Coordinates of C-alpha atoms in Angstrom, one line a residue:
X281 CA 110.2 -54.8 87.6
X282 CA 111.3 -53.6 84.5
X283 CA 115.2 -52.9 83.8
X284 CA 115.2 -49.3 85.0
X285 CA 113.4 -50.1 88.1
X286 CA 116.2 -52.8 88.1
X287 CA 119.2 -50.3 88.5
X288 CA 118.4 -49.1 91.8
X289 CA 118.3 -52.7 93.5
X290 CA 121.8 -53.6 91.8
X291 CA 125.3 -53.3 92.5
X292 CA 128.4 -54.6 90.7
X293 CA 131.6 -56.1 92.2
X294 CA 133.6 -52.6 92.1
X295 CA 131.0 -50.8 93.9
X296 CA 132.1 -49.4 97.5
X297 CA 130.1 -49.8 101.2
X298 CA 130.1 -46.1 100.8
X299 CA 127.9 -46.2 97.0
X300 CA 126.1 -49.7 98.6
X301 CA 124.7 -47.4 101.7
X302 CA 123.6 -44.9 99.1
X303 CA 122.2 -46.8 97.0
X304 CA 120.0 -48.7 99.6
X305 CA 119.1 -45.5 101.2
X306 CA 117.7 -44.1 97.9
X307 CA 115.7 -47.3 97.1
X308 CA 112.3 -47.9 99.1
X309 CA 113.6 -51.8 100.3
X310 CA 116.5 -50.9 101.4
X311 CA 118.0 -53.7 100.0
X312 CA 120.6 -54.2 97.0
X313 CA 121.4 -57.3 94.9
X314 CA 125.0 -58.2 94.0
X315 CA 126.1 -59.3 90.3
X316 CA 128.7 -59.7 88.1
X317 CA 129.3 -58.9 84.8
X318 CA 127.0 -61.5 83.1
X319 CA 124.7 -60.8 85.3
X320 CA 124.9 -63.8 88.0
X321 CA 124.1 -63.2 91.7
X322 CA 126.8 -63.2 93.9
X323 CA 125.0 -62.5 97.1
X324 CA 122.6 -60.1 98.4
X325 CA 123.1 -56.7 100.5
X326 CA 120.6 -55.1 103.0
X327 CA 121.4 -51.6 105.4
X328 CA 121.1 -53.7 108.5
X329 CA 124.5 -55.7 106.7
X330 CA 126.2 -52.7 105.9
X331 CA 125.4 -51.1 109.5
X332 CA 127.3 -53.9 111.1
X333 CA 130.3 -53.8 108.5
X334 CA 130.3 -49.5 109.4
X335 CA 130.3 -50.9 113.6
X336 CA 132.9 -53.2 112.5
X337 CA 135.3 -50.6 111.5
X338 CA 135.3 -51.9 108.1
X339 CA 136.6 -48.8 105.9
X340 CA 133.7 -47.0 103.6
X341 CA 135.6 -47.4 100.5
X342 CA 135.6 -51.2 101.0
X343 CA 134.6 -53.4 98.1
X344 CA 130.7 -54.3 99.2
X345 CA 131.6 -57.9 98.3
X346 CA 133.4 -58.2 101.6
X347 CA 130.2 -57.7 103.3
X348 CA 127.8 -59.6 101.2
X349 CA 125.2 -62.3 102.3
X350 CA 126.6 -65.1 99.4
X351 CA 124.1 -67.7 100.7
X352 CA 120.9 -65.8 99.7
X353 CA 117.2 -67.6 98.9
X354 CA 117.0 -67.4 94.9
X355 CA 114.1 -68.1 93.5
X356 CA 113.0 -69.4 89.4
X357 CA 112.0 -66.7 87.3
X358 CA 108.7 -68.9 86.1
X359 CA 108.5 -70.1 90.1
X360 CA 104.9 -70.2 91.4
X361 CA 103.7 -67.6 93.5
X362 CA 102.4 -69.9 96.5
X363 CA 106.0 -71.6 96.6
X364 CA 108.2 -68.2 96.2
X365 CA 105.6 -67.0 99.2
X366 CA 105.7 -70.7 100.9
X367 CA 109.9 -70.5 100.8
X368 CA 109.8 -66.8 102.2
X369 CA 108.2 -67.9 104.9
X370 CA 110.3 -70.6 106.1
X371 CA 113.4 -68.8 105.8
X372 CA 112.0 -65.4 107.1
X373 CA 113.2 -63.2 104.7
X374 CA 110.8 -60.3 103.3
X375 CA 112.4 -60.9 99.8
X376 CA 113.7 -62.9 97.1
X377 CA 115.9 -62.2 93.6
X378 CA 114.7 -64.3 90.8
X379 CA 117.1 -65.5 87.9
X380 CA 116.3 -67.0 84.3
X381 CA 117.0 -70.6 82.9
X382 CA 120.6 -69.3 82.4
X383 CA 121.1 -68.4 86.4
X384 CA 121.1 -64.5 85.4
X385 CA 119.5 -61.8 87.6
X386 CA 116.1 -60.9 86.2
X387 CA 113.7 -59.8 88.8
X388 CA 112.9 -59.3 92.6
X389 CA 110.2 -59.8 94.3
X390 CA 108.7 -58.8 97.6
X391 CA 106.1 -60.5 100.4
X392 CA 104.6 -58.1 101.1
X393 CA 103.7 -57.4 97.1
X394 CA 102.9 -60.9 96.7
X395 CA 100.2 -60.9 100.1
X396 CA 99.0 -57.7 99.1
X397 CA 99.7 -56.5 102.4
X398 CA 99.7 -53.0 103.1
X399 CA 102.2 -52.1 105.7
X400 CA 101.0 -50.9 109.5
X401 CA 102.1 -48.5 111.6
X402 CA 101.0 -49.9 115.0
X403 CA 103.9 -51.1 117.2
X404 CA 103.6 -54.6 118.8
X405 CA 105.1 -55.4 121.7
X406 CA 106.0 -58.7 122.8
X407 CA 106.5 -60.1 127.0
X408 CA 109.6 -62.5 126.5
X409 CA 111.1 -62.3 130.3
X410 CA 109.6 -64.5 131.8
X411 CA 111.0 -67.8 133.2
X412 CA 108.9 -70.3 132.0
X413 CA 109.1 -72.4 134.7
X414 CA 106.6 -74.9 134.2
X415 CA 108.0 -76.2 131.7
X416 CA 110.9 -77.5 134.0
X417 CA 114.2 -78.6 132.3
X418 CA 113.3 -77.2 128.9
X419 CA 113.8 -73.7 129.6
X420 CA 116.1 -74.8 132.5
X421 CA 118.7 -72.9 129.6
X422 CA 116.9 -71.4 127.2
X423 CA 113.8 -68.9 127.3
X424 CA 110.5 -69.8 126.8
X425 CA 109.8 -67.8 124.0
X426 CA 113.4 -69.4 122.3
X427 CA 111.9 -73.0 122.5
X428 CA 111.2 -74.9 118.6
X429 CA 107.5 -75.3 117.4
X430 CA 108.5 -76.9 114.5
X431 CA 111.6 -75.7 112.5
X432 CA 111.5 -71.9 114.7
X433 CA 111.1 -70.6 117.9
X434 CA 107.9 -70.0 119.3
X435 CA 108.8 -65.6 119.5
X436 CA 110.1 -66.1 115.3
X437 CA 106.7 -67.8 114.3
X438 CA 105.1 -64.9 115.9
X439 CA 107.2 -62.4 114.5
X440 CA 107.0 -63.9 110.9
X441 CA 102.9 -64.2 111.3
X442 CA 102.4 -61.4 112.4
X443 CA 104.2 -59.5 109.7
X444 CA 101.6 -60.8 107.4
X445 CA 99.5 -58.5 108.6
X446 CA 102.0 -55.6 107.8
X447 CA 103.5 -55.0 111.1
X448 CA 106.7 -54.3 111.1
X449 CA 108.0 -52.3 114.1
X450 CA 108.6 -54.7 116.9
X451 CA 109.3 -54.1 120.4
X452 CA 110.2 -57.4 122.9
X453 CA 110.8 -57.0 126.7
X454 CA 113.3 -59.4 127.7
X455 CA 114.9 -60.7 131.2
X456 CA 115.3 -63.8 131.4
X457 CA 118.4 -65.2 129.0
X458 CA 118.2 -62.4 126.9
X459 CA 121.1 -62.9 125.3
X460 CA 120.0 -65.7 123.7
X461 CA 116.7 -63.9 122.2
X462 CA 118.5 -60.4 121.3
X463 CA 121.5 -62.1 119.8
X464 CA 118.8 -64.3 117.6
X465 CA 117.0 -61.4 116.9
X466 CA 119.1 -58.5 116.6
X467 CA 117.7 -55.7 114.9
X468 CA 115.2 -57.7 113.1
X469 CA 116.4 -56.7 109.5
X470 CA 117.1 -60.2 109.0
X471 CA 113.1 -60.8 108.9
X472 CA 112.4 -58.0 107.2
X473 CA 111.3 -55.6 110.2
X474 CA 112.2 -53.6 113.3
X475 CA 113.2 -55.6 116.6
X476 CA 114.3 -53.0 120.0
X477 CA 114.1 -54.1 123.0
X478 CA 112.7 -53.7 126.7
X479 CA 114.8 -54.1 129.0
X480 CA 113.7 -55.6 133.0
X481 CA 116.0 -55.5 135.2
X482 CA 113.8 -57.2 137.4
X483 CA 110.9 -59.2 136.9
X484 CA 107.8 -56.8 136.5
X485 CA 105.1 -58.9 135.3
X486 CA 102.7 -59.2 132.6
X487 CA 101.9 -55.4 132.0
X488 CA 105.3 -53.6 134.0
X489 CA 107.0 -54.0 131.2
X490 CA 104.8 -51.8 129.1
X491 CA 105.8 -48.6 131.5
X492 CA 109.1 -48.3 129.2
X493 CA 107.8 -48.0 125.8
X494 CA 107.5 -44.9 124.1
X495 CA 104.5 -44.9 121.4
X496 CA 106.0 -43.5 118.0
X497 CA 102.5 -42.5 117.1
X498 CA 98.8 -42.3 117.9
X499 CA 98.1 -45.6 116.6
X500 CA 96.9 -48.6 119.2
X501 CA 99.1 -51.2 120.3
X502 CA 99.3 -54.5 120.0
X503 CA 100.5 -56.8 123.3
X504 CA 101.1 -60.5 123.5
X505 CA 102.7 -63.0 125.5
X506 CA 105.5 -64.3 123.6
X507 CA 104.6 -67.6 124.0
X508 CA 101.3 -67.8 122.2
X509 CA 100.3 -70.0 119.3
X510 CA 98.1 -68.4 117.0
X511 CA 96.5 -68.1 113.3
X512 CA 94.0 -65.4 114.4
X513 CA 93.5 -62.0 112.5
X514 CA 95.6 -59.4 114.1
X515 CA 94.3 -56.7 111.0
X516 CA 90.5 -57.4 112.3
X517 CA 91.4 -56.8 115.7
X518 CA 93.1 -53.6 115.2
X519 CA 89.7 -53.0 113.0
X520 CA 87.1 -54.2 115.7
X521 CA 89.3 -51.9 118.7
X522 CA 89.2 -48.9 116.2
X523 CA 85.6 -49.7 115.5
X524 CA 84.8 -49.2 119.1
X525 CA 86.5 -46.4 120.5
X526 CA 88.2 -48.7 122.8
X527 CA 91.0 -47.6 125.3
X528 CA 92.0 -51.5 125.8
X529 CA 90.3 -54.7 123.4
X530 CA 91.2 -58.2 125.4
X531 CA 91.1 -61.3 123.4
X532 CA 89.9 -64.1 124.5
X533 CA 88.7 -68.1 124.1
X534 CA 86.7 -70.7 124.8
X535 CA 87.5 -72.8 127.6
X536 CA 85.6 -75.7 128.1
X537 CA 85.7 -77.5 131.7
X538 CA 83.7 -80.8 132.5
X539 CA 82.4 -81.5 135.2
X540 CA 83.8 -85.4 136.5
X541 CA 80.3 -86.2 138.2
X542 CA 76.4 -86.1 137.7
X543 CA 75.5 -82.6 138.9
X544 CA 72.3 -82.2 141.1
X545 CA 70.5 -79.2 140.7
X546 CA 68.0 -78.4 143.9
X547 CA 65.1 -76.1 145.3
X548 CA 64.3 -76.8 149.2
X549 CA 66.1 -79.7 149.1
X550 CA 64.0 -81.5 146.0
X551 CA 65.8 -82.5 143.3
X552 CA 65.1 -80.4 140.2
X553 CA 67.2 -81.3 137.7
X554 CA 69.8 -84.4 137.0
X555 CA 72.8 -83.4 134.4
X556 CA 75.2 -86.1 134.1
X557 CA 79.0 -84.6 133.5
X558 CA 78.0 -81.4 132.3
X559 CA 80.7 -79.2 130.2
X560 CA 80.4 -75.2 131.4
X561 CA 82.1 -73.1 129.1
X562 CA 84.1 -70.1 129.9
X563 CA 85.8 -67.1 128.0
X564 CA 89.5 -67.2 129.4
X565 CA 91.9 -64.3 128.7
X566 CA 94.2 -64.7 125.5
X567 CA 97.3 -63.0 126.5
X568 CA 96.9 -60.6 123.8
X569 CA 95.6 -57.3 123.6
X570 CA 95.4 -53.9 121.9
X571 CA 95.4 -50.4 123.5
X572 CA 95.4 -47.0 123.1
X573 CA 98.8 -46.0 122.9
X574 CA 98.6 -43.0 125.8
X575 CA 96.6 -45.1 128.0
X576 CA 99.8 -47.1 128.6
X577 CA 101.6 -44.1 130.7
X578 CA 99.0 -45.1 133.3
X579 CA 101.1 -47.7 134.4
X580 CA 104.5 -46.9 136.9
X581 CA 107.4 -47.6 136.2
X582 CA 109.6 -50.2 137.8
X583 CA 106.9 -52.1 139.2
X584 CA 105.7 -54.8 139.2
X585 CA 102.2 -54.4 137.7
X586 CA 100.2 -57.7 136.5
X587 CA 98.2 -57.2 133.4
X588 CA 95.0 -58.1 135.3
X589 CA 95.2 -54.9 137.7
X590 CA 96.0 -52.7 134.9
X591 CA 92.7 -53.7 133.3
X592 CA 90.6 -53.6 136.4
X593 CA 92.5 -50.0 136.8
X594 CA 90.9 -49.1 133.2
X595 CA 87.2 -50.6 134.3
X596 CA 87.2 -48.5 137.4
X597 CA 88.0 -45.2 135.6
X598 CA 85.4 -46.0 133.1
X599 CA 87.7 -46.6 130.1
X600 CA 85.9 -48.2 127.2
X601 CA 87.5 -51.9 127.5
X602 CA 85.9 -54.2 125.0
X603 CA 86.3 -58.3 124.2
X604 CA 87.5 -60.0 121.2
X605 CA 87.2 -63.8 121.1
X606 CA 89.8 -65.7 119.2
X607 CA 88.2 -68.5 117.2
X608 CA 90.8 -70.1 115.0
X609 CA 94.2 -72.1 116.4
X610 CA 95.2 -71.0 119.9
X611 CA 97.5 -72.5 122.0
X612 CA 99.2 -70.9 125.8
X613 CA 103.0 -72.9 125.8
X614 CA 103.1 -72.7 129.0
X615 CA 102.4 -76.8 130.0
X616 CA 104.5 -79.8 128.7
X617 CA 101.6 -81.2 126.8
X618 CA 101.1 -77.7 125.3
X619 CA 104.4 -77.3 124.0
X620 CA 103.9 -80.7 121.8
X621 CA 100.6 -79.6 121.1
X622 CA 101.5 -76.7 119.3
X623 CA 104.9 -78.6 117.9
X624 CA 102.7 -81.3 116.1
X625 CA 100.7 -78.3 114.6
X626 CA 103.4 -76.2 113.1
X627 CA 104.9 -79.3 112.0
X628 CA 102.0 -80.4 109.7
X629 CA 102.2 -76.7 108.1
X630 CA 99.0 -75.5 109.7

């Protein structure tokens, strides 16, 4: 950015909450960085910050340095691209101010600039009330979705991959321990995107939940478990479901099963064939989808309504429902081996 550009990302010790809200309104990021007079960072301001200060009852004329983030991610003006994006990443933030060999303010710069990511206007809605019971003691007091892969939990690795893509508007249903998942979460702002919340007030199972969203557009709609592991290409999918004409596109993988013995294969009780320990291979459903935004009002409300029957529902009225098979990392958390599976993964970075 050049020093003009500059201007409408910066504000100074004296400035208000009241010129800070302007200001970040005005400019498309809807972020502002804080300086002092030789131009050192103080801290860093975003609307979802000064939203909190207003519910606080902290007055408008307010110095914004009250409210300021003073532990932001600063990057090295001369800092490679690959290690500003790398350090983004693992911090979830969508941006990061960038200061000379002296420490001074000189530049900011964006993910989504340096992906070259466009940004989407397809909703995504993640299923994060269930109880994860198999998984025993571990999400004995903690939801499934809340549980560490790594350095994050398993709903924030999703969140963060999936705005990669240029999603952005993010809708979770949550029952189980919500708390824990909407206080983590909060508005999303934090990761650079836009969290609200489902609410069941009683379990209403994998596609129930869907009855109380209300589609801000005509675009399709993303759905996935939130406790998938996953590299895949949710741009292509959104591609290959437009591509068709689909009312609903199901994911799915590769499931190999071996059989423990030598299978006998027979024709009048002769022996035909001898196949010892044969692997059959299956496509299994992914727990993620995409649909046509209206064809979720089929489903009623406040019932419980499992994702399967809602798809055999669209087969039987002869709604275009195509496959998609997910060839990359995948990984269901829902076993105890699982769960380390996908740990081991996102702790070697991959």
């Amino acid at each position: 950015m050049n020093k003009d550009e500059l201007k409408k990302y910066t504000v100074s010790i004296k400035t208000t909450i009241y010129e800070a809200l302007n200001l970040v309104d005005q400019n498309s990021r809807q972020m502002a960085i804080l300086v002092d007079q030789d131009q050192c960072i103080i801290g860093v301001i975003t609307d979802g910050d000064i939203r909190r200060a207003i519910l606080k009852g902290i007055p408008l004329d307010s110095p914004i340095i009250n409210v300021v983030n003073r532990n932001p991610l600063i990057g090295g003006k001369n800092e490679p691209k690959k290690a500003l994006i790398s350090r983004m990443q693992d911090r979830s933030v969508s941006f990061i101010p960038l200061v000379n060999d002296e420490n001074k303010f000189e530049d900011i710069v964006f993910l989504s600039d340096l992906l070259n990511i466009s940004r989407k206007n397809n909703s995504i809605i993640i299923m994060a009330g269930g109880k994860g019971t198999r998984l025993g003691e571990l999400t004995k007091n903690c939801p499934k979705p809340m549980l560490k892969i790594g350095s994050k939990p398993i709903l924030e690795t999703i969140i963060t991959h999936l705005s990669l893509f240029g999603f952005h508007d993010f809708h979770i249903s949550v029952n189980y321990l919500k708390e824990q998942i909407m206080d983590y979460f909060e508005d999303g702002e934090k990761m650079g995107v836009k969290i609200s919340y489902l609410h069941e007030k009683k379990p209403l199972g994998t596609a129930g939940a869907l009855a109380n969203f209300e589609p801000q557009n005509s675009e399709p709609v993303v759905v996935m478990n939130g406790d998938i592991y996953t590299d895949m290409d949710f741009s292509a999918l959104i591609d290959i479901h437009k591509s068709n004409n689909a009312a609903a596109t199901v994911c799915l993988r590769k499931y190999d099963c071996q059989i423990p013995y030598g299978v006998v294969r027979t024709n009048n009780r002769q022996i035909t064939t001898i196949e010892e320990k044969p692997v059959l291979s299956y496509f299994v459903n992914a727990g993620i989808y995409t649909f046509d935004s209206m064809i979720l009002k089929m489903i009623p409300k406040n019932t419980y309504y499992p994702m399967t029957k809602f798809l055999d529902k669209l087969l039987k009225n002869g709604n275009p429902v195509y496959s998609h098979e997910i060839e990359g990392i995948w990984i269901d958390i829902g076993r105890h081996d699982d769960f380390k599976n996908a740990s081991q993964i996102a702790t070697m970075g991959i």
